[in-house]
Coordinates of C-alpha atoms in Angstrom, one line a residue:
X250 CA -26.6 -2.8 -3.3
X251 CA -25.4 0.8 -2.9
X252 CA -23.1 3.1 -5.4
X253 CA -20.2 2.3 -2.5
X254 CA -20.9 -1.3 -2.6
X255 CA -21.6 -1.9 -6.2
X256 CA -18.8 0.5 -7.6
X257 CA -18.7 2.0 -11.6
X258 CA -15.5 1.4 -12.5
X259 CA -11.8 0.5 -10.5
X260 CA -9.3 2.9 -9.4
X261 CA -6.7 1.3 -8.4
X262 CA -5.0 -2.1 -8.9
X263 CA -2.4 -3.9 -7.0
X264 CA -1.2 -7.1 -8.2
X265 CA 1.0 -9.6 -6.0
X266 CA 2.4 -12.3 -5.5
X267 CA 4.7 -14.5 -3.4
X268 CA 7.8 -16.7 -3.4
X269 CA 9.1 -19.8 -2.1
X270 CA 10.6 -18.0 1.1
X271 CA 7.0 -16.8 2.0
X272 CA 7.5 -13.5 1.2
X273 CA 4.7 -11.1 -0.6
X274 CA 5.4 -9.2 -3.2
X275 CA 3.1 -6.6 -5.1
X276 CA 4.8 -6.1 -8.7
X277 CA 2.4 -3.7 -10.5
X278 CA -0.2 -0.9 -9.3
X279 CA -2.8 0.4 -11.7
X280 CA -4.0 3.8 -10.3
X281 CA -6.7 6.2 -12.5
X282 CA -4.9 9.1 -11.7
X283 CA -8.2 10.9 -11.9
X284 CA -9.4 9.9 -8.3
X285 CA -6.2 9.7 -7.0
X286 CA -6.6 12.4 -4.4
X287 CA -9.9 11.9 -4.0
X288 CA -9.9 8.6 -2.4
X289 CA -5.9 8.2 -1.0
X290 CA -5.6 5.4 -4.1
X291 CA -2.4 4.7 -3.8
X292 CA -2.1 4.7 0.0
X293 CA -4.9 2.9 -0.1
X294 CA -4.1 0.1 -1.9
X295 CA -0.4 -0.3 0.2
X296 CA -2.3 -0.2 3.1
X297 CA -4.7 -3.4 1.8
X298 CA -1.5 -5.0 0.3
X299 CA -0.1 -5.3 3.8
X300 CA -3.5 -6.0 5.7
X301 CA -3.9 -9.3 3.1
X302 CA 0.1 -9.9 3.6
X303 CA -0.4 -10.3 7.5
X304 CA -4.0 -12.3 7.1
X305 CA -1.8 -14.7 4.8
X306 CA 0.4 -15.2 7.8
X307 CA 3.3 -13.3 5.1
X308 CA 6.0 -12.4 7.5
X309 CA 8.1 -10.1 5.5
X310 CA 6.0 -8.5 2.2
X311 CA 8.8 -6.7 -0.3
X312 CA 7.1 -3.2 -1.1
X313 CA 10.1 -2.3 -3.6
X314 CA 12.0 0.9 -3.9
X315 CA 9.8 4.0 -4.6
X316 CA 7.8 6.4 -2.6
X317 CA 9.5 5.0 0.8
X318 CA 7.4 8.1 2.2
X319 CA 4.0 6.7 1.8
X320 CA 5.3 3.3 3.2
X321 CA 6.9 4.8 5.8
X322 CA 3.5 6.2 7.2
X323 CA 2.2 2.5 6.9
X324 CA 5.6 1.5 9.1
X325 CA 7.9 0.3 6.8
X326 CA 11.5 0.1 7.4
X327 CA 14.0 0.9 4.8
X328 CA 16.5 -1.5 3.7
X329 CA 19.8 0.5 1.9
X330 CA 20.3 -1.8 -1.1
X331 CA 23.4 -1.2 -3.4
X332 CA 23.6 -2.3 -7.2
X333 CA 27.0 -2.5 -9.3
X334 CA 27.3 -2.3 -13.3
X335 CA 29.8 -2.7 -15.4
X336 CA 29.4 -2.0 -18.8
X337 CA 31.3 -3.1 -21.8
X338 CA 30.5 -0.7 -25.7
X339 CA 30.3 -3.7 -27.7
X340 CA 30.4 -1.5 -31.2
X341 CA 33.1 -0.1 -32.6
X342 CA 33.1 4.0 -33.6
X343 CA 33.1 4.9 -37.2
X344 CA 36.4 5.3 -38.5

């Protein structure tokens, strides 16, 4: 078995889960930043995640809110989302 077939260490990992709406959701990613540019690890993890979701017949992949440039290269579309927050200070300032 060659070195390509049996890697010496892991350079990236994508942890995904599914939900009841038949969505495939990549939740966490781990990267060895020393090899990021040489192997294009992030893009390869995205590609393999999309490929696996399609192989498993998932119709929707939720890729999250960051790195849209890389995701659009692989065919993702942007869906605008809004979040509203209201804060209430629950402490009193010193008198």
